[in-house]
Every structure is written in C-alpha cells, then in structure tokens.
Coordinates of C-alpha atoms in Angstrom, one line a residue:
M128 CA 100.9 108.1 76.9
N129 CA 101.8 104.5 77.5
A130 CA 105.3 103.4 77.0
S131 CA 107.2 100.1 77.4
S132 CA 109.5 101.0 80.2
T133 CA 110.0 97.7 81.9
S134 CA 111.7 94.4 81.1
L135 CA 108.5 92.4 81.9
P136 CA 106.4 91.2 79.0
G137 CA 104.2 93.9 77.5
G138 CA 105.9 96.9 79.0
A139 CA 103.9 99.4 81.0
W140 CA 100.5 101.3 80.9
A141 CA 99.3 104.5 82.6
L142 CA 96.5 104.0 85.1
G143 CA 95.5 107.6 85.7
D144 CA 98.6 109.2 87.2
S145 CA 100.3 105.8 88.0
T146 CA 102.3 103.7 85.5
V147 CA 102.1 100.0 86.0
T148 CA 103.5 96.9 84.4
R149 CA 101.1 95.3 81.9
F150 CA 102.1 92.0 83.4
G151 CA 100.6 92.1 86.9
Y152 CA 99.7 89.6 89.6
G153 CA 96.2 88.4 90.8
A154 CA 96.2 87.5 94.5
M155 CA 92.9 85.5 94.5
Q156 CA 94.7 82.1 94.5
L157 CA 96.6 82.9 97.7
A158 CA 93.5 82.1 99.8
G159 CA 92.4 78.5 100.5
P160 CA 90.1 76.4 98.2
W161 CA 87.3 78.3 96.6
V162 CA 88.9 81.5 97.8
M163 CA 88.0 80.7 101.4
G164 CA 90.2 80.4 104.4
P165 CA 94.0 80.6 104.8
P166 CA 96.6 79.2 102.3
A167 CA 97.9 75.8 102.7
D168 CA 101.4 77.3 102.8
H169 CA 101.5 80.7 104.6
D170 CA 105.2 81.3 104.0
G171 CA 104.9 80.2 100.4
A172 CA 102.2 82.8 99.8
L173 CA 104.4 85.5 101.2
A174 CA 107.3 84.3 99.0
V175 CA 105.1 84.6 95.9
L176 CA 104.2 88.2 96.7
R177 CA 107.8 89.1 97.4
E178 CA 108.9 87.3 94.2
A179 CA 106.4 89.3 92.2
V180 CA 107.6 92.6 93.4
E181 CA 111.3 91.6 93.0
A182 CA 110.5 90.6 89.4
G183 CA 109.4 94.1 88.7
I184 CA 105.6 93.7 88.9
T185 CA 104.0 97.0 90.0
H186 CA 100.3 96.0 89.7
I187 CA 98.7 93.6 92.2
D188 CA 95.0 92.8 92.1
T189 CA 93.1 91.8 95.3
S190 CA 89.9 92.1 97.3
D191 CA 89.0 92.0 101.0
A192 CA 86.4 89.4 100.0
Y193 CA 89.2 86.9 99.2
G194 CA 89.6 84.7 102.2
P195 CA 87.7 86.8 103.2
R196 CA 90.3 89.4 104.4
L197 CA 93.1 87.0 104.5
T198 CA 94.6 87.8 101.1
N199 CA 94.8 91.5 101.9
E200 CA 96.5 90.6 105.2
L201 CA 99.0 88.5 103.4
I202 CA 99.8 91.3 101.0
R203 CA 100.3 93.6 104.0
E204 CA 102.5 91.1 105.8
A205 CA 104.7 90.4 102.8
L206 CA 105.1 93.9 101.3
H207 CA 104.2 96.7 103.8
P208 CA 105.6 99.4 103.7
Y209 CA 104.8 99.2 100.0
P210 CA 107.2 100.4 97.3
G211 CA 106.2 103.7 95.9
S212 CA 106.0 102.2 92.4
L213 CA 103.4 99.5 93.5
S214 CA 99.7 100.0 92.7
I215 CA 97.3 97.7 94.5
A216 CA 93.8 97.4 93.0
T217 CA 90.9 96.1 95.0
K218 CA 87.2 95.6 94.3
V219 CA 84.0 96.0 96.2
G220 CA 80.4 95.1 95.7
A221 CA 80.2 91.5 97.1
N222 CA 80.6 89.8 100.5
R223 CA 81.2 86.1 101.3
D224 CA 78.8 83.8 103.0
A225 CA 79.5 80.7 105.1
Q226 CA 79.1 78.4 102.1
G227 CA 81.7 80.4 100.0
G228 CA 79.1 82.3 98.0
W229 CA 79.4 85.9 96.8
P230 CA 76.2 87.7 97.8
T231 CA 76.0 91.2 96.4
A232 CA 76.5 94.1 98.8
R233 CA 76.1 97.4 96.9
R234 CA 74.1 99.6 99.2
P235 CA 76.0 102.8 100.1
E236 CA 76.5 101.6 103.6
D237 CA 77.8 98.3 102.4
L238 CA 80.3 99.9 100.1
R239 CA 81.5 102.4 102.7
K240 CA 82.1 99.5 105.1
Q241 CA 84.0 97.5 102.4
I242 CA 86.2 100.5 101.6
H243 CA 87.2 101.0 105.2
E244 CA 87.8 97.2 105.6
N245 CA 90.2 97.3 102.6
L246 CA 92.0 100.3 104.0
Q247 CA 92.5 98.6 107.3
S248 CA 93.5 95.1 106.0
L249 CA 95.9 96.6 103.5
G250 CA 97.3 99.1 106.0
V251 CA 96.9 102.2 103.8
E252 CA 95.2 105.6 104.1
V253 CA 94.2 105.7 100.4
L254 CA 93.3 102.9 98.0
D255 CA 95.2 103.1 94.7
L256 CA 92.3 101.7 92.6
V257 CA 88.9 100.4 93.4
N258 CA 86.8 98.5 91.0
M259 CA 83.0 98.5 91.4
R260 CA 81.9 94.9 90.9
M261 CA 78.5 94.5 89.3
G262 CA 76.7 91.5 88.0
D263 CA 76.8 88.2 89.8
A264 CA 78.4 84.7 89.6
E265 CA 76.8 84.2 86.2
G266 CA 78.5 87.3 84.8
P267 CA 77.4 90.9 84.0
Q268 CA 73.7 91.7 84.4
P269 CA 71.8 94.6 83.0
G270 CA 70.8 97.5 85.2
S271 CA 72.0 100.9 86.4
L272 CA 75.2 101.2 88.4
A273 CA 74.6 104.9 89.2
E274 CA 73.9 104.6 92.9
A275 CA 76.7 102.1 93.7
F276 CA 79.3 103.8 91.5
G277 CA 78.2 107.2 92.8
T278 CA 79.0 106.1 96.3
L279 CA 82.6 105.3 95.2
V280 CA 82.8 108.7 93.6
E281 CA 81.9 110.3 96.9
L282 CA 84.5 108.2 98.7
Q283 CA 87.0 109.3 96.1
Q284 CA 86.1 112.9 96.7
E285 CA 86.7 112.3 100.4
G286 CA 90.3 111.3 99.6
L287 CA 89.9 107.5 100.3
I288 CA 90.3 106.3 96.7
R289 CA 92.8 107.5 94.1
H290 CA 91.3 105.9 90.9
L291 CA 88.1 104.1 89.9
G292 CA 87.2 101.2 87.7
V293 CA 84.3 98.9 87.1
S294 CA 84.2 95.1 87.0
N295 CA 81.8 92.4 85.7
V296 CA 79.9 94.9 83.7
T297 CA 78.1 95.4 80.4
A298 CA 79.3 97.9 77.8
E299 CA 76.3 100.0 78.6
Q300 CA 77.3 100.1 82.3
V301 CA 80.8 101.1 81.3
A302 CA 79.3 104.0 79.4
E303 CA 77.1 104.9 82.3
A304 CA 80.1 104.9 84.7
Q305 CA 82.0 107.2 82.3
S306 CA 79.1 109.6 82.3
I307 CA 79.4 109.9 86.1
A308 CA 83.2 110.0 86.6
P309 CA 86.5 109.1 84.9
I310 CA 87.5 105.4 85.1
V311 CA 90.9 104.0 84.4
C312 CA 90.1 100.4 83.9
V313 CA 87.4 97.8 83.2
Q314 CA 87.9 94.3 84.7
N315 CA 85.8 91.6 83.0
M316 CA 86.1 87.9 82.2
Y317 CA 88.0 87.5 78.9
N318 CA 90.3 84.9 77.4
L319 CA 90.9 83.0 74.2
A320 CA 87.6 81.2 74.6
H321 CA 85.5 84.0 76.1
R322 CA 85.6 86.8 73.6
Y323 CA 82.4 88.8 74.2
D324 CA 84.2 92.0 75.0
D325 CA 86.2 92.3 71.8
N326 CA 84.5 95.5 70.7
L327 CA 84.6 97.0 74.1
I328 CA 88.4 96.3 74.4
D329 CA 89.0 98.2 71.2
R330 CA 86.8 101.2 72.2
L331 CA 88.6 101.4 75.6
A332 CA 92.0 101.2 73.9
A333 CA 91.0 104.2 71.8
D334 CA 90.0 106.1 75.0
G335 CA 93.3 105.2 76.8
I336 CA 91.5 103.0 79.4
A337 CA 92.9 99.7 80.5
Y338 CA 91.1 96.4 80.2
V339 CA 92.0 93.8 82.8
P340 CA 90.8 90.3 82.0
F341 CA 90.0 88.1 85.0
F342 CA 90.3 84.3 84.5
P343 CA 92.8 84.9 81.7
L344 CA 93.5 81.2 81.7
G345 CA 89.9 80.0 82.1
G346 CA 89.6 80.3 85.9
F347 CA 88.0 77.2 87.5
T348 CA 87.7 75.7 84.0
P349 CA 91.2 75.8 82.4
L350 CA 91.4 76.5 78.7
Q351 CA 91.4 73.4 76.6
S352 CA 91.7 73.4 72.8
V353 CA 93.4 71.3 70.2
L354 CA 94.3 74.5 68.3
L355 CA 95.9 76.0 71.4
S356 CA 97.8 72.9 72.1
G357 CA 99.0 72.7 68.5
V358 CA 100.4 76.2 68.6
A359 CA 102.0 75.6 71.9
D360 CA 103.7 72.4 70.6
R361 CA 105.1 74.2 67.6
L362 CA 106.5 76.9 69.8
G363 CA 107.8 74.5 72.5
A364 CA 105.7 76.2 75.1
T365 CA 102.8 75.4 77.4
P366 CA 99.2 76.2 76.3
M367 CA 98.9 78.6 79.2
S368 CA 102.0 80.5 78.2
V369 CA 100.6 80.9 74.7
A370 CA 97.2 82.0 76.0
L371 CA 98.9 84.7 78.1
A372 CA 101.1 85.9 75.2
W373 CA 98.0 86.1 73.0
L374 CA 96.3 88.4 75.5
L375 CA 99.3 90.8 75.6
Q376 CA 99.4 90.9 71.8
R377 CA 95.6 91.2 71.5
S378 CA 95.6 94.9 72.5
P379 CA 98.1 97.3 74.1
N380 CA 95.5 98.3 76.8
I381 CA 95.2 94.7 78.2
L382 CA 96.8 94.2 81.6
L383 CA 97.3 90.7 82.8
I384 CA 96.7 89.5 86.4
P385 CA 97.3 85.8 86.3
G386 CA 97.3 84.3 89.8
T387 CA 99.4 81.5 91.3
S388 CA 100.5 80.4 94.8
S389 CA 103.8 79.1 93.4
T390 CA 107.0 81.1 92.8
A391 CA 108.0 78.6 90.1
H392 CA 104.7 79.0 88.3
L393 CA 104.9 82.8 88.6
R394 CA 108.3 82.7 86.8
E395 CA 106.8 80.4 84.2
N396 CA 103.9 82.8 83.6
I397 CA 106.3 85.7 83.2
A398 CA 108.5 83.9 80.8
G399 CA 105.5 82.4 78.9
A400 CA 103.8 85.8 78.4
G401 CA 106.9 87.0 76.7
L402 CA 106.4 84.6 73.7
S403 CA 106.3 86.3 70.3
L404 CA 103.4 85.0 68.3
S405 CA 103.6 85.2 64.5
D406 CA 100.7 86.6 62.5
E407 CA 99.9 83.0 61.4
N408 CA 99.8 81.7 65.0
A409 CA 97.8 84.7 66.2
A410 CA 95.2 84.2 63.5
E411 CA 94.9 80.5 64.3
L412 CA 94.4 81.4 68.0
D413 CA 91.8 84.0 67.1
S414 CA 89.7 81.3 65.5
I415 CA 89.3 79.6 68.9
G416 CA 87.2 82.5 70.2
R417 CA 84.9 82.5 67.2
R418 CA 83.7 79.1 68.1
P419 CA 80.5 78.7 70.3
A420 CA 81.4 79.3 74.0
N421 CA 80.3 76.5 76.3
G422 CA 82.6 76.8 79.3
S423 CA 85.6 75.1 77.7
V424 CA 86.9 75.4 74.2
G425 CA 86.2 72.7 71.7
N426 CA 88.2 69.6 70.6

C-alpha cells in the first residue's frame, strides 16, 4: 500500500487516494511572531515554499488561522497553480483573537465559514485534506467530536473536501471519528520527549492511517537532552537532525511536517532526517521519552 518512491527521507505514504512524501513541510513558521502577522521576509517565505516543492516535497501543512490567512496567501502566491502531485492539508476548529490566542470555533456555521475561507485563500475548489482540530492550547480534551466532525463529513459530501483527519485528539476521539467516517490521518503533538501517543501510533499504522506529529522538534520549547546531544555528537549531526530521523524510523506511518522560514534550514532538515540510526542509538533515544515529561527533556 505504501511504498518508498521518492528520494526524500522516509519515502512515501498513501493518504487516501493521494501519495505524499513522508517528509513534508509545515507552514506555520511563515507567519510573524507567535503565528501572527506577515513574515519579516516576504520574498524569503516564498523562496522556502518553492524550495520545498523543488526538493520533491508533496505534503504541505497549513491553516487559515496562521497569520491569520497570511500563510495560505503566501502558499497561493508562491505555488499556484499547484502541481498535481502536491497535497495541501489544512485544519479548522479555532480562530485567532487580537491577543494571538486560539479561541475554539467548532459550531457548524463556524466550520463552514472556515472551510470557505481556506478555499478562497488557497485558491482551490476542493481542499485536499482537512483536519478537525479539537482540544485547546493545553492539548487534547475529553468530549464528543461528533457534531463538529459530522459537519466536515457533510462538507466532504458536498464536494468541498477530499480527505478528512483529526487533530489534537484523544484515542477515544479518534475511534469516534472512525465510527462516523473514514479518516486518513491523525495530527497530534509527538516527539522524542512527548510520547503519550505511542500506542495510538501503532494502532493507526496497523490500520494504514498516517500519524502527523506537530511540534516534532519541541515547538516553542525546543528539545533539550544530554542523551540526544550525545547521540548527535557521535553521529556528527545536530540534535534536531537526530530527532527528525528518530521520528521517521519510529513507525512507517509517521509523516513529518517540520517548519522553517529559511531555505538553508529546510535543506538541513531534509538531510538530517535521512540519518540512519543504529539499533543502539535508537534504543538510547527511546529512553528519553520514558522519562517524566515536564515541557523539556531532562539533563
């Protein structure tokens, strides 16, 4: 079902009827500080997007809430008309306030509005993939997603969405979504330090469903660990490169969407993710995630 048909690290994975590179690109960092306002370097942001596609990346993750709206508009300016091989994933379920917060917006009318805003800002008639974002800034929260996810199913039936996914969700919410309609991916926070979804990843892999970790490098709190640095030193690599390589080797259904606003850093991420970790190195890195999580990994 899923074959390595690309020179990018990790090969490729089937998202429904689309095949995407497992190494993708997350567009969040193209917006200004705290994902608000325009980028400091408009032309540089366009260059990163074009470099990503030229490198062979066929999976870009975005949201109309980034900026807000500005990131989608940058993607459209840089890449429209889009290559047929490119899949753009977006997410709905939150708006932005004047302070940069992420207030939830999951009523049917809110979601319909967000879908049409994404269609307009990206310049498409159908969205390739829409993730229903649940939870809040603290992470997944218990509760039913049936009404919100059901609204996206209706929009899919209307021909506005090709594939569906869920984001910032509990394992129970994943199961609930699957009972309503097929999903092709789950997008949750996961990295070397934040390992709460280990069992979920394995179950999804068995079902042929992608798992897309956001904040693969720690997000606003970059990964820090003596063990991670030690492995990186032995391999002559950066800690972030090792962290990305570990994710690709963790499970074949993991798709990476590291973000950057620098073409040089994009190339570094691609090269770093291609590191081959020995069983010994992988086991040492695995032990990081078994330590108590407290926002950064221990010393």
